[in-house]
Amino acid sequence: NAGVTQTPKFQVLKTGQSMTLQCAQDMNHNSMYWYRQDPGMGLRLIYYSASEGTTDKGEVPNGYNVSRLNKREFSLRLESAAPSQTSVYFCASTPVSTANQPQHFGDGTRLSIL
Amino acid sequence: AQKITQTQPGMFVQEKEAVTLDCTYDTSDQSYGLFWYKQPSSGEMIFLIYQGSYDEQNATEGRYSLNFQKARKSANLVISASQLGDSAMYFCAMREALLGQNFVFGPGTRLSVLP
């Protein structure tokens, strides 16, 4: 009963390096999200995908790209990592696009940019 | 403007007592959902309780209840009979039907339960 799986759990990068955070859900959910969590700021939406084949920007999209590879997978890419992108990244999913559906979260990826 | 406000950065409560965590929200949408999540020190986000804008009764889930005051735009979380395991960050979140894809989170309240 995996739910939402994020890989890796921890990563250290040097400034300018690139990497992709992976997210997969096995609940047949339509919508998927990427958030970053910084101290004192709650969760901020980076990108989301309402359904397979669509992606949209959230509150803080600069410096990131996403790919909704299929219904299960939604990846987040940092093309040229910056220290300001040091954060904890969460992937989440919801079944359908209605207001009463809570999000199911992965366990997070702790990313440090040196 | 902040859509979700949690004015208590930190709260302390004695074990077995009740505690209320405040949340106020801002929306012009008539249809929206309000959620509370718990984040223990291990880091995962755990869904606790949901309240819909059209729900007439306050939501309850075990020891959790949501004190929903629509006119005041507040959705406070009440935890009864606090346990040591309730020590965690608590986040209030809103999803507006017109902006259905976007959840907005508050900054959180850190609750510490004292033995």
PDB file of C-alpha atoms in Angstrom:
ATOM      1  CA  ASN A   1       0.000   0.000   0.000  1.00  0.00           C
ATOM      2  CA  ALA A   2       2.595   2.544  -1.172  1.00  0.00           C
ATOM      3  CA  GLY A   3       0.434   5.618  -1.899  1.00  0.00           C
ATOM      4  CA  VAL A   4       2.739   8.419  -3.079  1.00  0.00           C
ATOM      5  CA  THR A   5       6.415   7.515  -3.451  1.00  0.00           C
ATOM      6  CA  GLN A   6       9.161  10.114  -3.798  1.00  0.00           C
ATOM      7  CA  THR A   7      12.771   9.469  -4.723  1.00  0.00           C
ATOM      8  CA  PRO A   8      15.343  10.277  -3.563  1.00  0.00           C
ATOM      9  CA  LYS A   9      14.713  11.022   0.119  1.00  0.00           C
ATOM     10  CA  PHE A  10      17.879  13.100   0.485  1.00  0.00           C
ATOM     11  CA  GLN A  11      20.150  14.816  -2.013  1.00  0.00           C
ATOM     12  CA  VAL A  12      23.047  17.228  -1.877  1.00  0.00           C
ATOM     13  CA  LEU A  13      23.908  19.190  -5.004  1.00  0.00           C
ATOM     14  CA  LYS A  14      26.441  21.800  -5.962  1.00  0.00           C
ATOM     15  CA  THR A  15      25.290  25.109  -7.372  1.00  0.00           C
ATOM     16  CA  GLY A  16      24.647  24.770 -11.101  1.00  0.00           C
ATOM     17  CA  GLN A  17      24.050  21.029 -11.094  1.00  0.00           C
ATOM     18  CA  SER A  18      20.803  19.599 -12.382  1.00  0.00           C
ATOM     19  CA  MET A  19      18.614  16.857 -11.036  1.00  0.00           C
ATOM     20  CA  THR A  20      15.149  15.371 -11.270  1.00  0.00           C
ATOM     21  CA  LEU A  21      12.938  14.520  -8.330  1.00  0.00           C
ATOM     22  CA  GLN A  22      10.687  11.581  -9.017  1.00  0.00           C
ATOM     23  CA  CYS A  23       7.139  11.050  -7.792  1.00  0.00           C
ATOM     24  CA  ALA A  24       4.793   8.144  -8.429  1.00  0.00           C
ATOM     25  CA  GLN A  25       1.341   7.345  -7.064  1.00  0.00           C
ATOM     26  CA  ASP A  26      -0.495   4.047  -7.238  1.00  0.00           C
ATOM     27  CA  MET A  27      -3.964   5.291  -6.292  1.00  0.00           C
ATOM     28  CA  ASN A  28      -5.140   6.117  -9.823  1.00  0.00           C
ATOM     29  CA  HIS A  29      -5.361   9.800  -8.909  1.00  0.00           C
ATOM     30  CA  ASN A  30      -5.869  12.383 -11.607  1.00  0.00           C
ATOM     31  CA  SER A  31      -4.188  15.419 -10.065  1.00  0.00           C
ATOM     32  CA  MET A  32      -0.616  15.692  -8.854  1.00  0.00           C
ATOM     33  CA  TYR A  33       1.323  18.507  -7.214  1.00  0.00           C
ATOM     34  CA  TRP A  34       4.810  19.603  -6.258  1.00  0.00           C
ATOM     35  CA  TYR A  35       5.381  21.768  -3.193  1.00  0.00           C
ATOM     36  CA  ARG A  36       8.375  23.153  -1.410  1.00  0.00           C
ATOM     37  CA  GLN A  37       8.438  23.650   2.335  1.00  0.00           C
ATOM     38  CA  ASP A  38      10.642  26.256   3.936  1.00  0.00           C
ATOM     39  CA  PRO A  39      10.764  27.122   7.654  1.00  0.00           C
ATOM     40  CA  GLY A  40       7.946  29.444   8.737  1.00  0.00           C
ATOM     41  CA  MET A  41       6.310  29.476   5.300  1.00  0.00           C
ATOM     42  CA  GLY A  42       4.171  26.394   5.141  1.00  0.00           C
ATOM     43  CA  LEU A  43       3.936  24.636   1.783  1.00  0.00           C
ATOM     44  CA  ARG A  44       4.136  26.596  -1.431  1.00  0.00           C
ATOM     45  CA  LEU A  45       2.923  25.183  -4.716  1.00  0.00           C
ATOM     46  CA  ILE A  46       5.547  24.941  -7.452  1.00  0.00           C
ATOM     47  CA  TYR A  47       3.650  23.184 -10.243  1.00  0.00           C
ATOM     48  CA  TYR A  48       0.625  20.993 -10.543  1.00  0.00           C
ATOM     49  CA  SER A  49      -0.942  18.663 -13.067  1.00  0.00           C
ATOM     50  CA  ALA A  50      -4.728  18.526 -13.089  1.00  0.00           C
ATOM     51  CA  SER A  51      -4.709  15.445 -15.294  1.00  0.00           C
ATOM     52  CA  GLU A  52      -2.416  13.427 -17.491  1.00  0.00           C
ATOM     53  CA  GLY A  53      -1.034  15.619 -20.237  1.00  0.00           C
ATOM     54  CA  THR A  54      -1.518  18.959 -18.478  1.00  0.00           C
ATOM     55  CA  THR A  55       0.731  21.007 -16.215  1.00  0.00           C
ATOM     56  CA  ASP A  56       0.377  24.479 -14.750  1.00  0.00           C
ATOM     57  CA  LYS A  57       2.468  26.873 -12.731  1.00  0.00           C
ATOM     58  CA  GLY A  58       1.839  27.398  -9.064  1.00  0.00           C
ATOM     59  CA  GLU A  59       3.015  30.132  -6.728  1.00  0.00           C
ATOM     60  CA  VAL A  60       6.796  29.618  -7.061  1.00  0.00           C
ATOM     61  CA  PRO A  61       7.620  28.000 -10.448  1.00  0.00           C
ATOM     62  CA  ASN A  62      10.830  29.867 -11.313  1.00  0.00           C
ATOM     63  CA  GLY A  63      13.844  27.611 -11.648  1.00  0.00           C
ATOM     64  CA  TYR A  64      11.785  24.432 -12.016  1.00  0.00           C
ATOM     65  CA  ASN A  65      10.259  22.342 -14.770  1.00  0.00           C
ATOM     66  CA  VAL A  66       7.882  19.424 -14.548  1.00  0.00           C
ATOM     67  CA  SER A  67       6.807  16.450 -16.620  1.00  0.00           C
ATOM     68  CA  ARG A  68       3.637  14.443 -16.216  1.00  0.00           C
ATOM     69  CA  LEU A  69       5.033  11.285 -17.722  1.00  0.00           C
ATOM     70  CA  ASN A  70       1.810   9.304 -17.380  1.00  0.00           C
ATOM     71  CA  LYS A  71      -1.065   9.136 -14.930  1.00  0.00           C
ATOM     72  CA  ARG A  72       1.163   7.671 -12.219  1.00  0.00           C
ATOM     73  CA  GLU A  73       4.298   9.782 -12.488  1.00  0.00           C
ATOM     74  CA  PHE A  74       5.044  13.471 -12.072  1.00  0.00           C
ATOM     75  CA  SER A  75       8.664  14.598 -12.012  1.00  0.00           C
ATOM     76  CA  LEU A  76      10.239  17.896 -10.950  1.00  0.00           C
ATOM     77  CA  ARG A  77      13.466  19.072 -12.557  1.00  0.00           C
ATOM     78  CA  LEU A  78      15.973  21.629 -11.378  1.00  0.00           C
ATOM     79  CA  GLU A  79      17.990  22.617 -14.457  1.00  0.00           C
ATOM     80  CA  SER A  80      20.630  24.706 -12.651  1.00  0.00           C
ATOM     81  CA  ALA A  81      20.363  24.372  -8.902  1.00  0.00           C
ATOM     82  CA  ALA A  82      20.752  27.464  -6.717  1.00  0.00           C
ATOM     83  CA  PRO A  83      21.227  27.693  -2.931  1.00  0.00           C
ATOM     84  CA  SER A  84      17.768  29.332  -2.709  1.00  0.00           C
ATOM     85  CA  GLN A  85      16.303  26.013  -3.820  1.00  0.00           C
ATOM     86  CA  THR A  86      17.492  24.291  -0.660  1.00  0.00           C
ATOM     87  CA  SER A  87      14.229  23.024   0.780  1.00  0.00           C
ATOM     88  CA  VAL A  88      12.067  20.015   1.491  1.00  0.00           C
ATOM     89  CA  TYR A  89      10.045  19.024  -1.563  1.00  0.00           C
ATOM     90  CA  PHE A  90       6.713  17.243  -1.317  1.00  0.00           C
ATOM     91  CA  CYS A  91       4.729  15.538  -4.009  1.00  0.00           C
ATOM     92  CA  ALA A  92       0.983  15.093  -3.506  1.00  0.00           C
ATOM     93  CA  SER A  93      -2.010  13.743  -5.385  1.00  0.00           C
ATOM     94  CA  THR A  94      -5.801  13.930  -5.290  1.00  0.00           C
ATOM     95  CA  PRO A  95      -8.390  11.716  -6.927  1.00  0.00           C
ATOM     96  CA  VAL A  96     -10.401  14.340  -8.819  1.00  0.00           C
ATOM     97  CA  SER A  97     -10.601  18.064  -9.144  1.00  0.00           C
ATOM     98  CA  THR A  98     -13.238  18.858  -6.561  1.00  0.00           C
ATOM     99  CA  ALA A  99     -12.913  20.929  -3.443  1.00  0.00           C
ATOM    100  CA  ASN A 100     -13.638  18.140  -0.979  1.00  0.00           C
ATOM    101  CA  GLN A 101     -10.752  15.854  -1.826  1.00  0.00           C
ATOM    102  CA  PRO A 102      -7.740  15.967   0.499  1.00  0.00           C
ATOM    103  CA  GLN A 103      -4.255  15.580  -0.814  1.00  0.00           C
ATOM    104  CA  HIS A 104      -2.177  12.483  -0.223  1.00  0.00           C
ATOM    105  CA  PHE A 105       1.477  13.313   0.333  1.00  0.00           C
ATOM    106  CA  GLY A 106       4.739  11.538  -0.238  1.00  0.00           C
ATOM    107  CA  ASP A 107       7.339  11.505   2.522  1.00  0.00           C
ATOM    108  CA  GLY A 108       9.328  14.363   1.024  1.00  0.00           C
ATOM    109  CA  THR A 109      12.770  14.920  -0.479  1.00  0.00           C
ATOM    110  CA  ARG A 110      15.262  16.925   1.537  1.00  0.00           C
ATOM    111  CA  LEU A 111      17.423  18.817  -0.947  1.00  0.00           C
ATOM    112  CA  SER A 112      20.514  20.850  -0.066  1.00  0.00           C
ATOM    113  CA  ILE A 113      22.285  23.048  -2.598  1.00  0.00           C
ATOM    114  CA  LEU A 114      25.845  24.020  -1.692  1.00  0.00           C
TER     115      LEU A 114
ATOM    116  CA  ALA B   1      -2.748  38.990   0.751  1.00  0.00           C
ATOM    117  CA  GLN B   2      -2.486  35.874   2.873  1.00  0.00           C
ATOM    118  CA  LYS B   3      -5.277  33.473   2.075  1.00  0.00           C
ATOM    119  CA  ILE B   4      -4.686  31.351   5.159  1.00  0.00           C
ATOM    120  CA  THR B   5      -3.615  32.869   8.454  1.00  0.00           C
ATOM    121  CA  GLN B   6      -2.455  30.915  11.475  1.00  0.00           C
ATOM    122  CA  THR B   7      -1.629  33.442  14.147  1.00  0.00           C
ATOM    123  CA  GLN B   8      -0.086  31.042  16.665  1.00  0.00           C
ATOM    124  CA  PRO B   9       3.475  30.098  15.676  1.00  0.00           C
ATOM    125  CA  GLY B  10       3.716  27.888  18.766  1.00  0.00           C
ATOM    126  CA  MET B  11       1.338  26.492  21.356  1.00  0.00           C
ATOM    127  CA  PHE B  12       1.777  24.508  24.540  1.00  0.00           C
ATOM    128  CA  VAL B  13      -0.844  22.265  26.106  1.00  0.00           C
ATOM    129  CA  GLN B  14      -0.839  19.961  29.084  1.00  0.00           C
ATOM    130  CA  GLU B  15      -1.385  16.280  28.363  1.00  0.00           C
ATOM    131  CA  LYS B  16      -5.082  15.286  28.535  1.00  0.00           C
ATOM    132  CA  GLU B  17      -6.274  18.864  28.081  1.00  0.00           C
ATOM    133  CA  ALA B  18      -8.025  20.258  25.006  1.00  0.00           C
ATOM    134  CA  VAL B  19      -6.372  22.776  22.693  1.00  0.00           C
ATOM    135  CA  THR B  20      -7.627  24.996  19.882  1.00  0.00           C
ATOM    136  CA  LEU B  21      -5.452  25.898  16.916  1.00  0.00           C
ATOM    137  CA  ASP B  22      -6.629  28.973  15.043  1.00  0.00           C
ATOM    138  CA  CYS B  23      -7.092  29.330  11.306  1.00  0.00           C
ATOM    139  CA  THR B  24      -8.687  32.167   9.376  1.00  0.00           C
ATOM    140  CA  TYR B  25      -9.051  32.237   5.613  1.00  0.00           C
ATOM    141  CA  ASP B  26      -9.837  34.645   2.848  1.00  0.00           C
ATOM    142  CA  THR B  27     -11.885  33.757  -0.199  1.00  0.00           C
ATOM    143  CA  SER B  28     -14.614  35.186  -2.384  1.00  0.00           C
ATOM    144  CA  ASP B  29     -15.546  31.731  -3.636  1.00  0.00           C
ATOM    145  CA  GLN B  30     -18.805  30.268  -2.316  1.00  0.00           C
ATOM    146  CA  SER B  31     -17.624  26.690  -2.652  1.00  0.00           C
ATOM    147  CA  TYR B  32     -14.416  25.726  -0.924  1.00  0.00           C
ATOM    148  CA  GLY B  33     -12.917  23.109   1.321  1.00  0.00           C
ATOM    149  CA  LEU B  34     -10.864  23.508   4.465  1.00  0.00           C
ATOM    150  CA  PHE B  35      -8.345  20.931   5.595  1.00  0.00           C
ATOM    151  CA  TRP B  36      -6.064  20.350   8.523  1.00  0.00           C
ATOM    152  CA  TYR B  37      -2.834  18.397   8.257  1.00  0.00           C
ATOM    153  CA  LYS B  38      -0.415  17.215  10.915  1.00  0.00           C
ATOM    154  CA  GLN B  39       3.330  17.075  10.336  1.00  0.00           C
ATOM    155  CA  PRO B  40       5.239  15.221  13.066  1.00  0.00           C
ATOM    156  CA  SER B  41       8.985  15.577  13.474  1.00  0.00           C
ATOM    157  CA  SER B  42       9.460  12.652  11.092  1.00  0.00           C
ATOM    158  CA  GLY B  43       8.268  14.970   8.327  1.00  0.00           C
ATOM    159  CA  GLU B  44       5.299  13.272   6.672  1.00  0.00           C
ATOM    160  CA  MET B  45       2.049  15.160   6.065  1.00  0.00           C
ATOM    161  CA  ILE B  46      -0.979  13.480   7.620  1.00  0.00           C
ATOM    162  CA  PHE B  47      -4.515  14.511   6.678  1.00  0.00           C
ATOM    163  CA  LEU B  48      -6.670  15.018   9.780  1.00  0.00           C
ATOM    164  CA  ILE B  49     -10.027  16.550   8.967  1.00  0.00           C
ATOM    165  CA  TYR B  50     -12.058  18.264   6.253  1.00  0.00           C
ATOM    166  CA  GLN B  51     -14.844  20.871   6.317  1.00  0.00           C
ATOM    167  CA  GLY B  52     -16.820  21.887   3.257  1.00  0.00           C
ATOM    168  CA  SER B  53     -18.157  25.406   2.922  1.00  0.00           C
ATOM    169  CA  TYR B  54     -21.714  24.110   2.562  1.00  0.00           C
ATOM    170  CA  ASP B  55     -21.505  21.697   5.471  1.00  0.00           C
ATOM    171  CA  GLU B  56     -23.873  22.827   8.182  1.00  0.00           C
ATOM    172  CA  GLN B  57     -22.368  20.744  10.929  1.00  0.00           C
ATOM    173  CA  ASN B  58     -18.844  20.980  12.231  1.00  0.00           C
ATOM    174  CA  ALA B  59     -16.639  18.112  11.120  1.00  0.00           C
ATOM    175  CA  THR B  60     -15.383  15.619  13.666  1.00  0.00           C
ATOM    176  CA  GLU B  61     -12.839  12.815  13.390  1.00  0.00           C
ATOM    177  CA  GLY B  62     -12.116  11.043  16.627  1.00  0.00           C
ATOM    178  CA  ARG B  63     -10.379  13.505  18.947  1.00  0.00           C
ATOM    179  CA  TYR B  64     -10.287  16.150  16.226  1.00  0.00           C
ATOM    180  CA  SER B  65     -13.096  18.568  15.557  1.00  0.00           C
ATOM    181  CA  LEU B  66     -13.297  21.638  13.400  1.00  0.00           C
ATOM    182  CA  ASN B  67     -14.961  24.754  14.776  1.00  0.00           C
ATOM    183  CA  PHE B  68     -16.265  26.258  11.536  1.00  0.00           C
ATOM    184  CA  GLN B  69     -17.560  29.833  11.660  1.00  0.00           C
ATOM    185  CA  LYS B  70     -18.314  30.753   8.089  1.00  0.00           C
ATOM    186  CA  ALA B  71     -19.282  34.377   8.653  1.00  0.00           C
ATOM    187  CA  ARG B  72     -16.021  34.989  10.491  1.00  0.00           C
ATOM    188  CA  LYS B  73     -14.082  32.907   7.957  1.00  0.00           C
ATOM    189  CA  SER B  74     -12.497  30.828  10.638  1.00  0.00           C
ATOM    190  CA  ALA B  75     -11.869  27.087  10.808  1.00  0.00           C
ATOM    191  CA  ASN B  76     -10.213  26.314  14.100  1.00  0.00           C
ATOM    192  CA  LEU B  77      -8.977  22.830  14.928  1.00  0.00           C
ATOM    193  CA  VAL B  78      -9.869  21.486  18.349  1.00  0.00           C
ATOM    194  CA  ILE B  79      -7.904  18.563  19.727  1.00  0.00           C
ATOM    195  CA  SER B  80      -9.484  16.994  22.777  1.00  0.00           C
ATOM    196  CA  ALA B  81      -7.617  15.004  25.423  1.00  0.00           C
ATOM    197  CA  SER B  82      -4.157  15.877  24.078  1.00  0.00           C
ATOM    198  CA  GLN B  83      -1.567  13.129  23.911  1.00  0.00           C
ATOM    199  CA  LEU B  84       2.209  13.344  23.777  1.00  0.00           C
ATOM    200  CA  GLY B  85       2.030  12.051  20.211  1.00  0.00           C
ATOM    201  CA  ASP B  86       0.053  15.124  19.201  1.00  0.00           C
ATOM    202  CA  SER B  87       3.233  17.207  19.396  1.00  0.00           C
ATOM    203  CA  ALA B  88       3.752  18.296  15.793  1.00  0.00           C
ATOM    204  CA  MET B  89       3.283  21.082  13.263  1.00  0.00           C
ATOM    205  CA  TYR B  90      -0.307  21.643  12.214  1.00  0.00           C
ATOM    206  CA  PHE B  91      -1.243  23.217   8.900  1.00  0.00           C
ATOM    207  CA  CYS B  92      -4.556  24.660   7.825  1.00  0.00           C
ATOM    208  CA  ALA B  93      -5.234  24.566   4.087  1.00  0.00           C
ATOM    209  CA  MET B  94      -7.969  25.671   1.704  1.00  0.00           C
ATOM    210  CA  ARG B  95      -9.044  24.545  -1.723  1.00  0.00           C
ATOM    211  CA  GLU B  96     -11.344  26.823  -3.692  1.00  0.00           C
ATOM    212  CA  ALA B  97     -13.679  25.197  -6.182  1.00  0.00           C
ATOM    213  CA  LEU B  98     -13.167  27.882  -8.815  1.00  0.00           C
ATOM    214  CA  LEU B  99      -9.408  27.406  -8.524  1.00  0.00           C
ATOM    215  CA  GLY B 100      -9.877  23.702  -7.992  1.00  0.00           C
ATOM    216  CA  GLN B 101      -6.330  22.608  -8.530  1.00  0.00           C
ATOM    217  CA  ASN B 102      -4.717  24.814  -5.987  1.00  0.00           C
ATOM    218  CA  PHE B 103      -4.417  24.137  -2.296  1.00  0.00           C
ATOM    219  CA  VAL B 104      -3.206  27.064  -0.220  1.00  0.00           C
ATOM    220  CA  PHE B 105      -1.490  26.339   3.081  1.00  0.00           C
ATOM    221  CA  GLY B 106      -1.032  28.464   6.160  1.00  0.00           C
ATOM    222  CA  PRO B 107       2.385  28.875   7.829  1.00  0.00           C
ATOM    223  CA  GLY B 108       1.555  26.321  10.503  1.00  0.00           C
ATOM    224  CA  THR B 109       1.372  26.115  14.289  1.00  0.00           C
ATOM    225  CA  ARG B 110       3.839  24.070  16.303  1.00  0.00           C
ATOM    226  CA  LEU B 111       2.030  22.282  19.118  1.00  0.00           C
ATOM    227  CA  SER B 112       3.945  20.920  22.060  1.00  0.00           C
ATOM    228  CA  VAL B 113       2.159  18.627  24.507  1.00  0.00           C
ATOM    229  CA  LEU B 114       3.650  18.691  27.983  1.00  0.00           C
ATOM    230  CA  PRO B 115       3.586  15.630  30.271  1.00  0.00           C
TER     231      PRO B 115
END
